[in-house]
Coordinates of C-alpha atoms in Angstrom, one line a residue:
M1 CA 28.2 -71.0 63.6
S2 CA 32.0 -70.7 63.6
T3 CA 34.0 -68.2 61.7
L4 CA 35.9 -69.2 58.7
L5 CA 39.2 -68.8 60.9
E6 CA 37.9 -71.3 63.2
Q7 CA 36.6 -73.7 60.4
L8 CA 40.2 -73.5 58.7
Y9 CA 41.9 -74.0 62.1
R10 CA 40.1 -77.0 63.0
G11 CA 40.4 -78.6 59.6
K12 CA 36.7 -78.3 58.6
I13 CA 37.4 -76.5 55.5
Y14 CA 38.7 -78.6 52.6
P15 CA 39.4 -76.2 49.5
A16 CA 40.5 -78.9 47.2
E17 CA 37.8 -81.2 48.1
N18 CA 35.1 -78.7 47.9
I19 CA 35.5 -77.4 44.5
V20 CA 32.5 -77.9 42.1
V21 CA 33.1 -77.6 38.4
R22 CA 30.3 -76.4 36.7
P23 CA 30.9 -75.8 33.1
P24 CA 29.5 -78.7 31.0
E25 CA 32.9 -78.7 29.0
Y26 CA 34.4 -80.2 31.9
K27 CA 32.1 -83.2 32.1
E28 CA 32.3 -83.6 28.4
L29 CA 36.1 -83.8 28.7
Q30 CA 36.1 -86.0 31.7
Q31 CA 33.9 -88.5 29.8
K32 CA 36.2 -88.5 26.7
I33 CA 39.0 -89.2 29.1
S34 CA 37.3 -92.0 30.6
D35 CA 36.5 -93.5 27.1
E36 CA 40.0 -93.2 26.1
K37 CA 41.3 -94.9 29.2
I38 CA 38.8 -97.8 28.6
Y39 CA 39.9 -98.2 25.0
F40 CA 43.7 -98.1 25.8
N41 CA 43.5 -100.5 28.7
S42 CA 41.4 -102.9 26.3
I43 CA 44.3 -103.0 24.0
L44 CA 47.3 -102.8 26.1
S45 CA 49.1 -105.7 27.8
S46 CA 48.7 -106.1 31.3
D47 CA 52.1 -104.6 31.9
D48 CA 51.6 -101.8 29.6
G49 CA 48.1 -101.2 31.1
K50 CA 49.8 -100.8 34.5
R51 CA 52.2 -98.3 33.3
F52 CA 49.3 -96.6 31.6
E53 CA 47.4 -96.4 34.8
D54 CA 50.5 -95.2 36.8
L55 CA 50.8 -92.5 34.2
G56 CA 47.3 -91.5 34.9
D57 CA 48.2 -91.2 38.7
M58 CA 51.4 -89.1 37.9
E59 CA 49.3 -86.8 36.0
L60 CA 46.6 -86.4 38.7
D61 CA 49.6 -85.9 41.3
R62 CA 50.7 -83.3 39.1
S63 CA 47.4 -81.7 38.7
A64 CA 47.1 -81.6 42.3
V65 CA 50.4 -79.7 42.8
Y66 CA 49.4 -77.1 40.3
A67 CA 46.0 -76.7 41.8
F68 CA 47.8 -75.9 45.1
E69 CA 50.2 -73.5 43.7
N70 CA 47.1 -71.9 41.9
F71 CA 45.2 -71.8 44.9
A72 CA 48.2 -70.2 46.9
Y73 CA 48.8 -67.7 44.4
G74 CA 45.1 -66.5 44.1
F75 CA 45.2 -66.4 48.1
R76 CA 48.4 -64.1 48.2
L77 CA 46.9 -62.2 45.3
G78 CA 43.5 -61.6 47.4
I79 CA 45.5 -60.9 50.7
G80 CA 47.7 -58.4 48.6
L81 CA 44.6 -56.7 47.3
I82 CA 43.2 -56.5 50.7
L83 CA 46.3 -54.9 52.1
E84 CA 46.9 -52.5 49.1
I85 CA 43.4 -51.3 49.8
L86 CA 43.8 -51.1 53.6
N87 CA 46.9 -48.9 53.3
T88 CA 45.4 -46.5 50.8
S89 CA 43.9 -43.2 51.7
P90 CA 40.0 -43.1 51.2
I91 CA 38.8 -41.6 48.2
D92 CA 37.6 -38.1 48.5
T93 CA 34.2 -37.9 46.9
K94 CA 33.7 -34.3 48.0
E95 CA 34.4 -31.7 45.2

């Protein structure tokens, strides 16, 4: 079994594709969004429908950028915590 570092280097880890959203609220919200898209696509002209779809694509792109920034911040925060711990003297538990 390869290390995390090797898996990351070889492109075997895809954090954005491996996220599993578990809260039931997510699925409910996803279904509501899907229902609304179907509704609006049914009442919009084909040109407006296309613009609506393009808007959805732009929102997905924006969400991907935000997710990456969130991931990067969490990663930097985690590394910062590790470095802080490694640079701190051990706690003296002897009294």
